[in-house]
């Protein structure tokens, strides 16, 4: 986790530069230019000095640049031009009185990618056919799968569903015909919700066909509870319940309801007392009612669905689920309605087949059939496979990865989004995943800052203190959203294509998340949502064309769910993951696992390519490197000029490093915190501070401490002075910290799908 090797490409006084200074790195031309410039610096008088010092005096955070050659003294960024000489490994404080800060060059001392790029011709593959699309050209219709004409017509005319998807075909056929338990596994966005809801509703509709002696249908709200659907979060339950209500509009004698908490238990009890035929619930709340609500009669329950099985287990519901299954078994009685099946069918649903899903299967399923989109596909033999291998991405999803050194991360993300939204209409909605809430908040401020206004103000010589500026910004955001979560994405908007920026994370109140997400879902303008994993699972957002994983997911499983927000039900989609040169490059193997063909369609790009496309253009006066550097310098000044933003940047940086340590154990070798170049990383947060000096009130001390913690942890108990008996080993401490961090994130995520978009 070194921060050495960082290039300090700033001006320093004569007392520091020795005439015999050696210049290393770069080409011979660079070194020669550097030598000449150094000599030149020593001899020339600097008319720009006074101005620079004045600027620094106005702002205690402003870096004073010292002496520069005459033609380069316009702005401090001129010192950072890529064409400027570089002395690799040279590290000098930018100002003798402020040794904690320095400006480093963007384009020097960046590590090279370890793995060579595969030859292009080998990578060219035909566009893949969508694997999660409705099969419009096929012979299957909802009617010939066995759904009643009434239900099929309702799907077609009211819900505009013309044909089933592959997983719906397999599961409707199986679940209508047989009584076996089932495990439904299919890709993200393949319509799994309808895959279990449609046969279930059809079976309950069929029960109604039988008439009693008074010639009445036998099913109405108080004829018994026939089905329970369990989902891990309140909001996923709401999402399912909305879909269910839409289907039941064609069979309004069947009544569904939810018990998910968030309201008085008394109201839930009253609802149960009135009678329901299908119940959607969270496990915790169901257990509570099973124990305490007499009105909840489960003797007729013949269908139990466990949706998002992996997440139910991730969130620690194993015990509750075990208890529920036992109680349902114990309380089951023969029904007075003759056509009600004698045994209960349990259906487990998941996009991935992890070990914990298998465990849930063992708890809840008996002689289950594995329902897949393609019934001819062989079952994975899990005994000799890594659990992370058990996921598939939609084949039409175009995935790529970018090898971007730490210093170039921020500019590369900006360039990529600039390029993406350059042409109106090419991309409507993009989601950018980041590691944690502080990182999201900082980038939201940065990308929405009003650069033109700031520049105008500077050229007018107008002074505004940070507070005025903040107030002005708050007012502006207020206009777009009452919660400050929506703002113009100025960093990548063009006059022809304004982009709306949204932010979303688990630290926002639920109502704000719901409102923000609703706005993103409904927006007809181009828009970007910067978010944490809070938005990674279960969310069904329309028209998301692009997913960018600026920070790779904390597990392969999360990655699957993140990229699953695009390329849904047969639509096209693109996904890009940012990786740093070094151990992170090994993550490509994880990306490849999601493809049936070993990832031939996976493409690679790098920072220079992205920057050229994003910052290049028609301006002949400056090349893309200069423009990139100008932009970076500008954001560094913006952060320095305003204490609020500076603190946000520092907080984001610190939280990011901490979050980095929480990758799952299986992936920690690919995201090794010891390889993280903290000095370079600071640049991606517009910071000029030395890593060890980045301390934020309310957070633990600087990264030096974090670094020590992790070094100690990785080196085992050696660095730990406490006796093993007295305290857990440092490795355990780190694992425990990582576990807590993940638990915290999960806690946030649990509230995350609380987006009732309907
Ligand atoms: N047969 C169909 N034709 C067209 N659209 C469909 C069809 N079935 C489902 N959809 C739509 O596809 C979207 C995704 O469905 P759903 O959320 O059930 O997918 P999923 O497989 O559960 O995804 P995830 O694993 O990401 O939760 C929904 O908007 C749904 O209305």
Coordinates of C-alpha atoms in Angstrom, one line a residue, residues 145-360:
X145 CA -48.7 -23.2 -22.0
X146 CA -51.9 -24.0 -20.1
X147 CA -53.0 -20.6 -18.8
X148 CA -56.8 -20.0 -19.1
X149 CA -57.9 -17.9 -22.1
X150 CA -59.2 -15.4 -19.6
X151 CA -55.8 -14.9 -17.8
X152 CA -53.9 -15.0 -21.1
X153 CA -56.1 -12.4 -22.7
X154 CA -55.7 -10.2 -19.6
X155 CA -51.9 -10.5 -19.9
X156 CA -52.0 -9.5 -23.5
X157 CA -54.5 -6.7 -23.4
X158 CA -54.1 -5.2 -20.0
X159 CA -50.4 -5.9 -19.2
X160 CA -49.2 -5.9 -22.8
X161 CA -47.3 -9.2 -22.4
X162 CA -47.3 -10.8 -25.8
X163 CA -45.3 -14.0 -25.2
X164 CA -43.6 -15.7 -22.3
X165 CA -39.9 -15.6 -21.7
X166 CA -37.9 -18.9 -21.7
X167 CA -38.0 -19.3 -17.9
X168 CA -41.7 -18.5 -17.9
X169 CA -42.3 -21.2 -20.5
X170 CA -40.4 -23.8 -18.5
X171 CA -41.8 -22.9 -15.1
X172 CA -45.5 -22.5 -16.2
X173 CA -45.4 -25.8 -18.0
X174 CA -43.8 -27.6 -15.0
X175 CA -45.8 -26.0 -12.2
X176 CA -49.2 -26.4 -13.8
X177 CA -48.6 -30.0 -14.6
X178 CA -46.8 -31.4 -11.5
X179 CA -46.8 -31.0 -7.8
X180 CA -43.1 -31.2 -7.3
X181 CA -41.1 -28.6 -5.4
X182 CA -39.1 -26.5 -7.7
X183 CA -36.0 -24.4 -7.9
X184 CA -36.3 -21.6 -10.5
X185 CA -33.0 -20.2 -11.6
X186 CA -32.7 -17.7 -14.4
X187 CA -30.7 -14.6 -15.3
X188 CA -31.5 -11.2 -14.1
X189 CA -34.4 -9.5 -15.9
X190 CA -35.8 -12.7 -17.3
X191 CA -39.2 -12.3 -15.7
X192 CA -38.9 -14.7 -12.7
X193 CA -41.7 -13.0 -10.8
X194 CA -44.3 -13.9 -13.4
X195 CA -42.6 -17.3 -13.8
X196 CA -43.9 -18.3 -10.4
X197 CA -46.9 -16.0 -10.0
X198 CA -48.7 -17.0 -13.2
X199 CA -49.0 -20.8 -12.5
X200 CA -49.8 -20.1 -8.9
X201 CA -52.7 -17.7 -9.7
X202 CA -53.8 -20.2 -12.4
X203 CA -53.9 -23.0 -9.9
X204 CA -56.0 -20.9 -7.4
X205 CA -58.3 -19.8 -10.3
X206 CA -58.8 -23.5 -11.1
X207 CA -59.9 -24.2 -7.5
X208 CA -62.7 -21.7 -8.1
X209 CA -64.1 -23.8 -11.0
X210 CA -65.6 -26.3 -8.6
X211 CA -69.0 -25.0 -7.5
X212 CA -70.6 -25.9 -4.1
X213 CA -74.2 -27.1 -3.7
X214 CA -75.5 -23.5 -3.9
X215 CA -73.7 -23.2 -7.3
X216 CA -71.3 -20.6 -5.9
X217 CA -67.6 -20.6 -6.7
X218 CA -65.7 -22.2 -3.8
X219 CA -63.0 -19.6 -3.6
X220 CA -63.5 -16.2 -2.0
X221 CA -61.5 -14.3 0.6
X222 CA -62.5 -16.4 3.6
X223 CA -62.1 -19.8 1.9
X224 CA -58.6 -20.0 3.2
X225 CA -55.0 -18.9 2.7
X226 CA -53.6 -21.0 -0.2
X227 CA -50.2 -19.4 -0.9
X228 CA -47.5 -17.5 0.9
X229 CA -44.7 -15.6 -1.0
X230 CA -41.7 -14.6 1.1
X231 CA -39.2 -12.0 0.0
X232 CA -36.3 -10.6 1.9
X233 CA -37.3 -6.9 2.1
X234 CA -40.4 -4.9 2.6
X235 CA -40.0 -3.2 -0.7
X236 CA -39.4 -6.3 -2.8
X237 CA -42.6 -7.6 -1.2
X238 CA -44.4 -4.4 -2.3
X239 CA -43.0 -4.8 -5.8
X240 CA -44.3 -8.4 -6.0
X241 CA -47.6 -7.5 -4.5
X242 CA -48.1 -4.8 -7.1
X243 CA -47.5 -7.3 -9.9
X244 CA -49.8 -9.8 -8.2
X245 CA -52.6 -7.2 -7.9
X246 CA -52.3 -6.4 -11.6
X247 CA -52.7 -10.1 -12.5
X248 CA -55.6 -10.6 -10.1
X249 CA -57.6 -7.8 -11.8
X250 CA -59.0 -10.6 -14.0
X251 CA -59.9 -12.8 -11.0
X252 CA -61.1 -10.3 -8.5
X253 CA -62.6 -12.9 -6.2
X254 CA -59.1 -14.0 -5.2
X255 CA -57.7 -11.6 -2.6
X256 CA -54.1 -10.9 -1.8
X257 CA -52.4 -8.9 0.9
X258 CA -49.1 -8.2 2.6
X259 CA -47.7 -8.4 6.1
X260 CA -44.3 -6.7 5.9
X261 CA -44.1 -4.4 8.9
X262 CA -43.9 -0.6 8.7
X263 CA -47.5 -0.3 9.9
X264 CA -49.3 -1.2 13.1
X265 CA -49.5 -4.9 13.8
X266 CA -53.2 -4.3 14.6
X267 CA -53.9 -3.3 11.0
X268 CA -52.1 -6.4 9.7
X269 CA -54.1 -8.6 12.1
X270 CA -57.3 -7.0 10.9
X271 CA -56.4 -7.7 7.3
X272 CA -55.6 -11.4 8.1
X273 CA -58.9 -11.7 10.0
X274 CA -60.8 -10.4 7.0
X275 CA -59.3 -13.2 5.0
X276 CA -56.7 -13.5 2.2
X277 CA -56.0 -16.2 -0.4
X278 CA -52.4 -15.1 -1.2
X279 CA -50.1 -13.5 1.3
X280 CA -46.8 -11.7 0.5
X281 CA -44.6 -11.3 3.6
X282 CA -41.2 -10.8 4.9
X283 CA -39.9 -13.8 7.0
X284 CA -39.6 -11.9 10.3
X285 CA -43.1 -10.5 10.2
X286 CA -44.6 -13.8 9.1
X287 CA -42.9 -15.6 12.1
X288 CA -44.4 -13.0 14.4
X289 CA -47.9 -13.5 13.1
X290 CA -47.5 -17.3 13.1
X291 CA -46.7 -17.0 16.8
X292 CA -49.1 -14.3 17.8
X293 CA -52.0 -14.0 15.4
X294 CA -54.8 -16.5 15.9
X295 CA -56.6 -15.3 12.8
X296 CA -53.7 -16.5 10.6
X297 CA -54.8 -20.0 9.6
X298 CA -52.1 -21.7 7.5
X299 CA -53.8 -25.1 7.4
X300 CA -54.7 -24.6 3.7
X301 CA -51.4 -23.3 2.5
X302 CA -50.4 -25.4 -0.6
X303 CA -47.8 -23.1 -2.2
X304 CA -44.8 -21.5 -0.5
X305 CA -42.5 -19.3 -2.6
X306 CA -39.1 -18.1 -1.4
X307 CA -38.1 -15.3 -3.8
X308 CA -34.5 -13.9 -4.0
X309 CA -33.3 -17.0 -2.2
X310 CA -29.7 -16.0 -2.1
X311 CA -30.6 -12.7 -0.5
X312 CA -32.9 -14.3 2.1
X313 CA -29.9 -16.3 3.2
X314 CA -27.4 -13.4 2.9
X315 CA -29.6 -11.4 5.2
X316 CA -29.6 -14.1 7.8
X317 CA -33.2 -15.4 7.6
X318 CA -32.1 -19.1 7.7
X319 CA -33.5 -19.7 11.2
X320 CA -36.8 -17.9 10.5
X321 CA -37.3 -19.9 7.3
X322 CA -36.6 -23.1 9.0
X323 CA -39.2 -22.3 11.6
X324 CA -41.8 -21.2 9.0
X325 CA -41.4 -24.5 7.1
X326 CA -41.8 -26.5 10.3
X327 CA -44.9 -24.6 11.4
X328 CA -46.5 -24.9 7.9
X329 CA -45.8 -28.7 8.0
X330 CA -47.2 -29.1 11.5
X331 CA -50.3 -27.0 10.9
X332 CA -51.3 -28.4 7.4
X333 CA -54.8 -30.0 7.3
X334 CA -57.0 -31.5 4.6
X335 CA -59.0 -28.8 2.9
X336 CA -62.8 -28.8 2.7
X337 CA -62.4 -27.8 -1.0
X338 CA -61.9 -31.1 -2.8
X339 CA -59.6 -29.8 -5.6
X340 CA -57.0 -28.4 -3.2
X341 CA -53.8 -30.6 -3.5
X342 CA -52.9 -32.8 -0.6
X343 CA -49.3 -31.7 -0.4
X344 CA -47.6 -28.4 -0.3
X345 CA -45.4 -27.2 -3.2
X346 CA -42.4 -25.1 -2.3
X347 CA -40.7 -22.9 -5.0
X348 CA -37.3 -21.4 -4.5
X349 CA -36.3 -18.6 -6.8
X350 CA -32.8 -17.1 -7.5
X351 CA -30.7 -15.6 -10.2
X352 CA -27.6 -17.3 -8.8
X353 CA -26.9 -20.8 -7.4
X354 CA -24.7 -20.1 -4.5
X355 CA -23.9 -22.5 -1.7
X356 CA -26.3 -20.7 0.6
X357 CA -29.1 -21.1 -2.0
X358 CA -28.4 -24.8 -2.0
X359 CA -28.6 -24.8 1.8
X360 CA -31.9 -23.1 1.6

